[in-house]
Amino acid sequence: MTAELDLTRLRVLAAVARTGSVTAAAKELHYAQPSVSHHLSRLEADAGLPLLQRHGRGVRLTEAGRLLANRAEEILGRVEGARRELDALAGLRAGRARLASFPSALATVVPDAVARLQREHPGLSVGLVEHEPPDAIAALQSGAVDVALVFEHIDVRHARSMEDLSRYETTTILDDPVHLVTAADLDAAPVPGYVPDLRLLDDAEWIAGCERCRADMVARCAAVGFAPRIAFETDDYVAVQALVAAGAGVSLLPGLTLRAHRHPGIATAPLPGAVRRVKALTVGPPAPPAEALIRQLVAAGANVPL
């Protein structure tokens, strides 16, 4: 009667079949050669049939050995797959995903995604840190976070455009339209159906946002033939809106900033074709907690009215 087959011994037999010799199998498995021979002898005893036969200075598999070696690869593959699934399940029950995000996403998309994640996986915790895209990528590269939420303007290039992202695993979360923002009581204030033409604002004063947003604004104005006169600069999109509402100038803001906060004294209209794409980046395939977070970011992004 065949005894119960041991996984370690099956792994040794599979290595011998794969490498062609006991010596090569021992090297692959980082075992001493006598240990490999011992495992093979015990496996033959368990199987009740000879699995190897001498062939010159080496060995070759018998018919029973070939059959068992083939099955061993299947069995070991299934065991490894089950182990990965268990690890993933354990990670989703008690794991942690760390996210770096820029401010307007942190105020809109991220809270919804975190709430969805916690409903689906109550034991999974999320660490959040606010970073503009370059710092978020640096945190990702250093291992300080698992996911970096970044944006890039896809319809215009400038000196502050994103680096090549091909080295990262990327998932598109949403396309965020860029809006012209003016004071609501301005004569040229947008009304429903209005299509902005930046050329009509070449003599206006402008309010710039963060470095990358400022570079985007300058590039868009340059594309239609003028350099904007920048009167104020601030990273705070709440302050940008307040300055615009007070009549200090006009500006360009992405839709997420307007979802996070909208001053009652402004009027907005999307610029035709002007979009910044929000992406989640990971270094290599994400671990199960990070993958679950990205999935919920996509769902939350689809729910943002822009």
Tab-separated table of C-alpha atoms in Angstrom:
chain	number	residue	atom	x	y	z
A	1	MET	CA	0.000	0.000	0.000
A	2	THR	CA	1.404	3.446	-0.964
A	3	ALA	CA	2.250	5.634	2.026
A	4	GLU	CA	1.335	9.308	2.280
A	5	LEU	CA	3.606	11.350	0.023
A	6	ASP	CA	5.672	14.119	1.624
A	7	LEU	CA	5.769	17.522	-0.094
A	8	THR	CA	9.468	18.074	0.588
A	9	ARG	CA	10.314	14.736	-1.042
A	10	LEU	CA	8.085	15.543	-4.000
A	11	ARG	CA	9.904	18.868	-4.351
A	12	VAL	CA	13.243	17.016	-4.428
A	13	LEU	CA	12.018	14.578	-7.102
A	14	ALA	CA	10.691	17.467	-9.227
A	15	ALA	CA	14.071	19.199	-8.958
A	16	VAL	CA	15.911	16.040	-10.074
A	17	ALA	CA	13.548	15.698	-13.048
A	18	ARG	CA	14.000	19.388	-13.903
A	19	THR	CA	17.795	19.537	-13.555
A	20	GLY	CA	18.714	16.029	-14.674
A	21	SER	CA	20.899	15.007	-11.736
A	22	VAL	CA	21.024	14.647	-7.973
A	23	THR	CA	23.962	17.061	-7.797
A	24	ALA	CA	22.194	19.781	-9.784
A	25	ALA	CA	19.004	19.295	-7.766
A	26	ALA	CA	20.953	19.669	-4.520
A	27	LYS	CA	22.469	22.910	-5.813
A	28	GLU	CA	19.092	24.293	-6.925
A	29	LEU	CA	17.438	23.461	-3.604
A	30	HIS	CA	20.441	24.503	-1.492
A	31	TYR	CA	20.513	21.014	0.079
A	32	ALA	CA	23.491	18.798	0.788
A	33	GLN	CA	23.715	15.988	-1.766
A	34	PRO	CA	23.333	13.218	0.856
A	35	SER	CA	20.150	14.915	2.032
A	36	VAL	CA	18.725	14.804	-1.511
A	37	SER	CA	19.625	11.119	-1.816
A	38	HIS	CA	17.980	10.442	1.538
A	39	HIS	CA	14.749	12.177	0.521
A	40	LEU	CA	14.669	10.215	-2.749
A	41	SER	CA	15.164	6.911	-0.956
A	42	ARG	CA	12.363	7.704	1.473
A	43	LEU	CA	10.087	8.776	-1.396
A	44	GLU	CA	10.725	5.466	-3.201
A	45	ALA	CA	9.806	3.640	-0.007
A	46	ASP	CA	6.627	5.712	0.316
A	47	ALA	CA	5.688	5.116	-3.341
A	48	GLY	CA	6.445	1.398	-3.206
A	49	LEU	CA	8.093	1.569	-6.651
A	50	PRO	CA	11.576	2.448	-7.932
A	51	LEU	CA	11.620	6.050	-9.117
A	52	LEU	CA	15.248	6.361	-10.266
A	53	GLN	CA	17.761	4.117	-11.944
A	54	ARG	CA	21.472	4.453	-12.414
A	55	HIS	CA	22.499	5.690	-15.827
A	56	GLY	CA	26.233	6.074	-16.384
A	57	ARG	CA	27.505	8.399	-13.669
A	58	GLY	CA	24.048	9.868	-13.102
A	59	VAL	CA	20.440	8.796	-12.726
A	60	ARG	CA	17.307	8.853	-14.797
A	61	LEU	CA	13.686	8.543	-13.893
A	62	THR	CA	11.790	5.318	-14.248
A	63	GLU	CA	8.298	5.343	-15.741
A	64	ALA	CA	6.896	5.650	-12.203
A	65	GLY	CA	9.414	8.394	-11.467
A	66	ARG	CA	8.364	10.393	-14.531
A	67	LEU	CA	4.697	10.048	-13.670
A	68	LEU	CA	5.238	11.116	-10.073
A	69	ALA	CA	7.560	13.980	-11.049
A	70	ASN	CA	4.917	15.371	-13.419
A	71	ARG	CA	2.256	15.117	-10.748
A	72	ALA	CA	4.646	16.622	-8.214
A	73	GLU	CA	4.965	19.807	-10.294
A	74	GLU	CA	1.176	20.078	-10.444
A	75	ILE	CA	0.786	19.394	-6.716
A	76	LEU	CA	3.502	21.862	-5.714
A	77	GLY	CA	2.022	24.508	-8.013
A	78	ARG	CA	-1.403	24.092	-6.440
A	79	VAL	CA	0.057	24.226	-2.941
A	80	GLU	CA	1.979	27.401	-3.781
A	81	GLY	CA	-1.150	28.917	-5.305
A	82	ALA	CA	-3.127	28.089	-2.170
A	83	ARG	CA	-0.379	29.628	-0.038
A	84	ARG	CA	-0.491	32.845	-2.067
A	85	GLU	CA	-4.284	32.977	-1.768
A	86	LEU	CA	-4.074	32.479	1.991
A	87	ASP	CA	-1.400	35.177	2.278
A	88	ALA	CA	-3.592	37.529	0.254
A	89	LEU	CA	-6.595	36.738	2.430
A	90	ALA	CA	-4.562	37.327	5.581
A	91	GLY	CA	-3.289	40.606	4.153
A	92	LEU	CA	-6.810	41.807	3.421
A	93	ARG	CA	-8.005	40.822	6.880
A	94	ALA	CA	-5.204	42.433	8.859
A	95	GLY	CA	-2.988	44.263	6.365
A	96	ARG	CA	-2.175	47.899	5.750
A	97	ALA	CA	-2.030	50.040	2.619
A	98	ARG	CA	-0.095	53.333	2.664
A	99	LEU	CA	-1.130	56.089	0.255
A	100	ALA	CA	0.425	59.420	-0.723
A	101	SER	CA	-2.025	61.805	-2.392
A	102	PHE	CA	-2.175	65.401	-3.598
A	103	PRO	CA	-4.530	67.690	-1.632
A	104	SER	CA	-7.591	67.932	-3.876
A	105	ALA	CA	-7.797	64.141	-4.307
A	106	LEU	CA	-7.238	63.706	-0.582
A	107	ALA	CA	-10.304	65.886	0.007
A	108	THR	CA	-12.561	64.184	-2.568
A	109	VAL	CA	-11.726	60.778	-4.035
A	110	VAL	CA	-9.665	59.342	-1.182
A	111	PRO	CA	-12.249	59.572	1.665
A	112	ASP	CA	-14.835	57.762	-0.445
A	113	ALA	CA	-12.297	55.096	-1.438
A	114	VAL	CA	-11.227	54.551	2.184
A	115	ALA	CA	-14.847	54.231	3.311
A	116	ARG	CA	-15.537	51.695	0.565
A	117	LEU	CA	-12.401	49.750	1.458
A	118	GLN	CA	-13.270	49.580	5.136
A	119	ARG	CA	-16.760	48.318	4.349
A	120	GLU	CA	-15.339	45.575	2.131
A	121	HIS	CA	-12.312	44.708	4.307
A	122	PRO	CA	-12.917	45.906	7.898
A	123	GLY	CA	-9.563	44.607	9.144
A	124	LEU	CA	-7.504	46.466	6.558
A	125	SER	CA	-6.052	49.802	7.681
A	126	VAL	CA	-4.967	52.709	5.487
A	127	GLY	CA	-2.160	55.176	6.122
A	128	LEU	CA	-2.515	58.554	4.399
A	129	VAL	CA	0.020	61.293	3.763
A	130	GLU	CA	-0.394	64.490	1.722
A	131	HIS	CA	2.196	64.996	-1.023
A	132	GLU	CA	2.287	66.768	-4.352
A	133	PRO	CA	3.122	64.295	-7.159
A	134	PRO	CA	6.946	64.635	-7.180
A	135	ASP	CA	7.117	64.037	-3.422
A	136	ALA	CA	4.552	61.238	-3.660
A	137	ILE	CA	6.731	59.471	-6.230
A	138	ALA	CA	9.815	59.958	-4.040
A	139	ALA	CA	7.912	58.395	-1.118
A	140	LEU	CA	6.895	55.485	-3.345
A	141	GLN	CA	10.459	54.915	-4.520
A	142	SER	CA	11.786	54.965	-0.953
A	143	GLY	CA	9.187	52.448	0.209
A	144	ALA	CA	7.518	54.930	2.564
A	145	VAL	CA	4.164	54.366	0.808
A	146	ASP	CA	2.648	51.546	-1.241
A	147	VAL	CA	0.601	53.703	-3.631
A	148	ALA	CA	1.242	57.193	-5.011
A	149	LEU	CA	-1.754	59.138	-6.300
A	150	VAL	CA	-0.477	61.643	-8.869
A	151	PHE	CA	-1.702	63.667	-11.818
A	152	GLU	CA	-0.321	64.705	-15.178
A	153	HIS	CA	-1.698	67.131	-17.739
A	154	ILE	CA	-2.187	64.963	-20.803
A	155	ASP	CA	-2.956	67.616	-23.416
A	156	VAL	CA	-0.064	70.022	-22.856
A	157	ARG	CA	3.625	69.609	-22.025
A	158	HIS	CA	5.797	71.970	-20.021
A	159	ALA	CA	8.924	72.058	-17.884
A	160	ARG	CA	7.053	70.701	-14.860
A	161	SER	CA	5.426	67.811	-16.730
A	162	MET	CA	5.644	64.413	-15.053
A	163	GLU	CA	8.681	62.213	-15.535
A	164	ASP	CA	8.335	59.039	-17.591
A	165	LEU	CA	5.992	56.815	-15.577
A	166	SER	CA	6.646	53.626	-17.575
A	167	ARG	CA	8.775	52.183	-14.763
A	168	TYR	CA	5.692	52.024	-12.527
A	169	GLU	CA	2.521	50.001	-12.563
A	170	THR	CA	-0.141	52.621	-13.339
A	171	THR	CA	-3.915	52.631	-12.965
A	172	THR	CA	-6.014	55.532	-14.260
A	173	ILE	CA	-8.395	56.751	-11.557
A	174	LEU	CA	-10.158	59.543	-13.471
A	175	ASP	CA	-9.742	62.369	-15.974
A	176	ASP	CA	-10.084	65.717	-14.204
A	177	PRO	CA	-11.144	68.640	-16.455
A	178	VAL	CA	-9.396	71.991	-16.073
A	179	HIS	CA	-11.730	74.984	-15.591
A	180	LEU	CA	-11.465	78.702	-16.217
A	181	VAL	CA	-12.361	80.465	-12.963
A	182	THR	CA	-13.556	84.085	-12.853
A	183	ALA	CA	-15.470	86.275	-10.416
A	184	ALA	CA	-19.200	85.615	-10.681
A	185	ASP	CA	-19.950	89.308	-11.201
A	186	LEU	CA	-17.311	89.783	-13.911
A	187	ASP	CA	-18.707	90.885	-17.260
A	188	ALA	CA	-16.916	87.978	-18.933
A	189	ALA	CA	-18.009	85.450	-16.303
A	190	PRO	CA	-18.915	82.029	-17.751
A	191	VAL	CA	-22.595	81.180	-18.139
A	192	PRO	CA	-24.086	77.749	-18.924
A	193	GLY	CA	-22.912	76.614	-22.353
A	194	TYR	CA	-20.045	79.132	-22.399
A	195	VAL	CA	-16.861	77.875	-24.114
A	196	PRO	CA	-13.820	79.707	-22.728
A	197	ASP	CA	-11.353	81.355	-25.081
A	198	LEU	CA	-8.169	82.274	-23.201
A	199	ARG	CA	-7.199	84.756	-25.922
A	200	LEU	CA	-9.955	87.056	-24.658
A	201	LEU	CA	-8.174	87.214	-21.287
A	202	ASP	CA	-4.712	88.214	-22.501
A	203	ASP	CA	-4.929	91.518	-20.623
A	204	ALA	CA	-6.295	90.013	-17.382
A	205	GLU	CA	-4.329	89.474	-14.215
A	206	TRP	CA	-3.888	85.822	-13.286
A	207	ILE	CA	-3.672	83.904	-10.024
A	208	ALA	CA	-1.368	80.893	-10.142
A	209	GLY	CA	-1.481	77.736	-8.048
A	210	CYS	CA	1.241	75.203	-7.219
A	211	GLU	CA	4.396	75.040	-9.349
A	212	ARG	CA	3.031	72.407	-11.723
A	213	CYS	CA	-0.375	74.117	-11.980
A	214	ARG	CA	1.379	77.432	-12.649
A	215	ALA	CA	3.477	75.821	-15.402
A	216	ASP	CA	0.328	74.320	-16.902
A	217	MET	CA	-1.434	77.695	-16.892
A	218	VAL	CA	1.545	79.459	-18.499
A	219	ALA	CA	1.799	76.741	-21.173
A	220	ARG	CA	-1.906	76.994	-22.028
A	221	CYS	CA	-1.736	80.756	-22.369
A	222	ALA	CA	1.456	80.498	-24.439
A	223	ALA	CA	-0.293	78.031	-26.755
A	224	VAL	CA	-2.805	80.755	-27.719
A	225	GLY	CA	-0.222	83.484	-28.042
A	226	PHE	CA	0.331	85.367	-24.793
A	227	ALA	CA	2.171	85.250	-21.479
A	228	PRO	CA	-0.171	85.666	-18.511
A	229	ARG	CA	0.469	88.515	-16.071
A	230	ILE	CA	0.645	86.645	-12.757
A	231	ALA	CA	-0.477	88.859	-9.893
A	232	PHE	CA	-0.613	86.265	-7.091
A	233	GLU	CA	0.713	82.765	-6.455
A	234	THR	CA	-0.530	80.350	-3.807
A	235	ASP	CA	-0.629	76.557	-3.363
A	236	ASP	CA	-3.979	76.898	-1.572
A	237	TYR	CA	-6.898	76.398	-3.965
A	238	VAL	CA	-9.277	77.868	-1.357
A	239	ALA	CA	-7.204	81.058	-1.397
A	240	VAL	CA	-7.134	81.058	-5.215
A	241	GLN	CA	-10.934	81.011	-5.301
A	242	ALA	CA	-11.215	83.729	-2.656
A	243	LEU	CA	-8.844	85.978	-4.599
A	244	VAL	CA	-10.761	85.374	-7.819
A	245	ALA	CA	-14.086	86.089	-6.083
A	246	ALA	CA	-12.623	89.336	-4.743
A	247	GLY	CA	-11.788	90.460	-8.287
A	248	ALA	CA	-8.002	90.082	-7.925
A	249	GLY	CA	-7.691	88.099	-11.142
A	250	VAL	CA	-8.720	84.970	-13.043
A	251	SER	CA	-7.329	81.484	-12.773
A	252	LEU	CA	-7.393	77.891	-13.983
A	253	LEU	CA	-8.372	75.155	-11.537
A	254	PRO	CA	-8.960	71.399	-11.910
A	255	GLY	CA	-12.403	70.026	-11.220
A	256	LEU	CA	-11.363	68.180	-8.048
A	257	THR	CA	-10.400	71.442	-6.371
A	258	LEU	CA	-13.869	72.782	-7.138
A	259	ARG	CA	-15.462	69.634	-5.723
A	260	ALA	CA	-13.384	69.946	-2.550
A	261	HIS	CA	-14.364	73.606	-2.065
A	262	ARG	CA	-16.360	76.042	-4.162
A	263	HIS	CA	-16.523	79.714	-3.308
A	264	PRO	CA	-19.997	81.154	-3.947
A	265	GLY	CA	-18.478	84.210	-5.609
A	266	ILE	CA	-16.875	82.428	-8.577
A	267	ALA	CA	-18.063	81.260	-11.990
A	268	THR	CA	-16.402	78.362	-13.850
A	269	ALA	CA	-16.376	76.679	-17.243
A	270	PRO	CA	-14.270	73.720	-18.463
A	271	LEU	CA	-11.599	74.474	-21.032
A	272	PRO	CA	-12.172	72.376	-24.176
A	273	GLY	CA	-9.819	69.380	-24.159
A	274	ALA	CA	-7.967	70.488	-21.030
A	275	VAL	CA	-7.560	67.512	-18.701
A	276	ARG	CA	-5.270	66.297	-15.975
A	277	ARG	CA	-5.219	62.517	-15.604
A	278	VAL	CA	-5.181	61.156	-12.057
A	279	LYS	CA	-3.213	57.929	-11.702
A	280	ALA	CA	-2.326	55.462	-8.965
A	281	LEU	CA	1.289	54.269	-9.136
A	282	THR	CA	2.949	51.260	-7.543
A	283	VAL	CA	6.431	49.785	-7.843
A	284	GLY	CA	5.682	46.455	-9.496
A	285	PRO	CA	2.400	44.599	-9.048
A	286	PRO	CA	0.635	45.859	-5.904
A	287	ALA	CA	0.330	43.692	-2.799
A	288	PRO	CA	-3.256	42.627	-1.975
A	289	PRO	CA	-3.995	45.543	0.433
A	290	ALA	CA	-2.687	48.111	-2.079
A	291	GLU	CA	-4.527	46.393	-4.932
A	292	ALA	CA	-7.767	46.539	-2.946
A	293	LEU	CA	-7.214	50.245	-2.238
A	294	ILE	CA	-6.574	51.012	-5.921
A	295	ARG	CA	-9.735	49.174	-6.885
A	296	GLN	CA	-11.735	51.375	-4.516
A	297	LEU	CA	-9.984	54.527	-5.781
A	298	VAL	CA	-11.183	53.637	-9.285
A	299	ALA	CA	-14.736	53.123	-7.988
A	300	ALA	CA	-14.636	56.398	-6.058
A	301	GLY	CA	-13.228	58.237	-9.078
A	302	ALA	CA	-16.106	57.008	-11.223
A	303	ASN	CA	-18.519	58.535	-8.695
A	304	VAL	CA	-17.041	62.055	-8.715
A	305	PRO	CA	-19.254	64.447	-10.718
A	306	LEU	CA	-16.920	66.780	-12.611
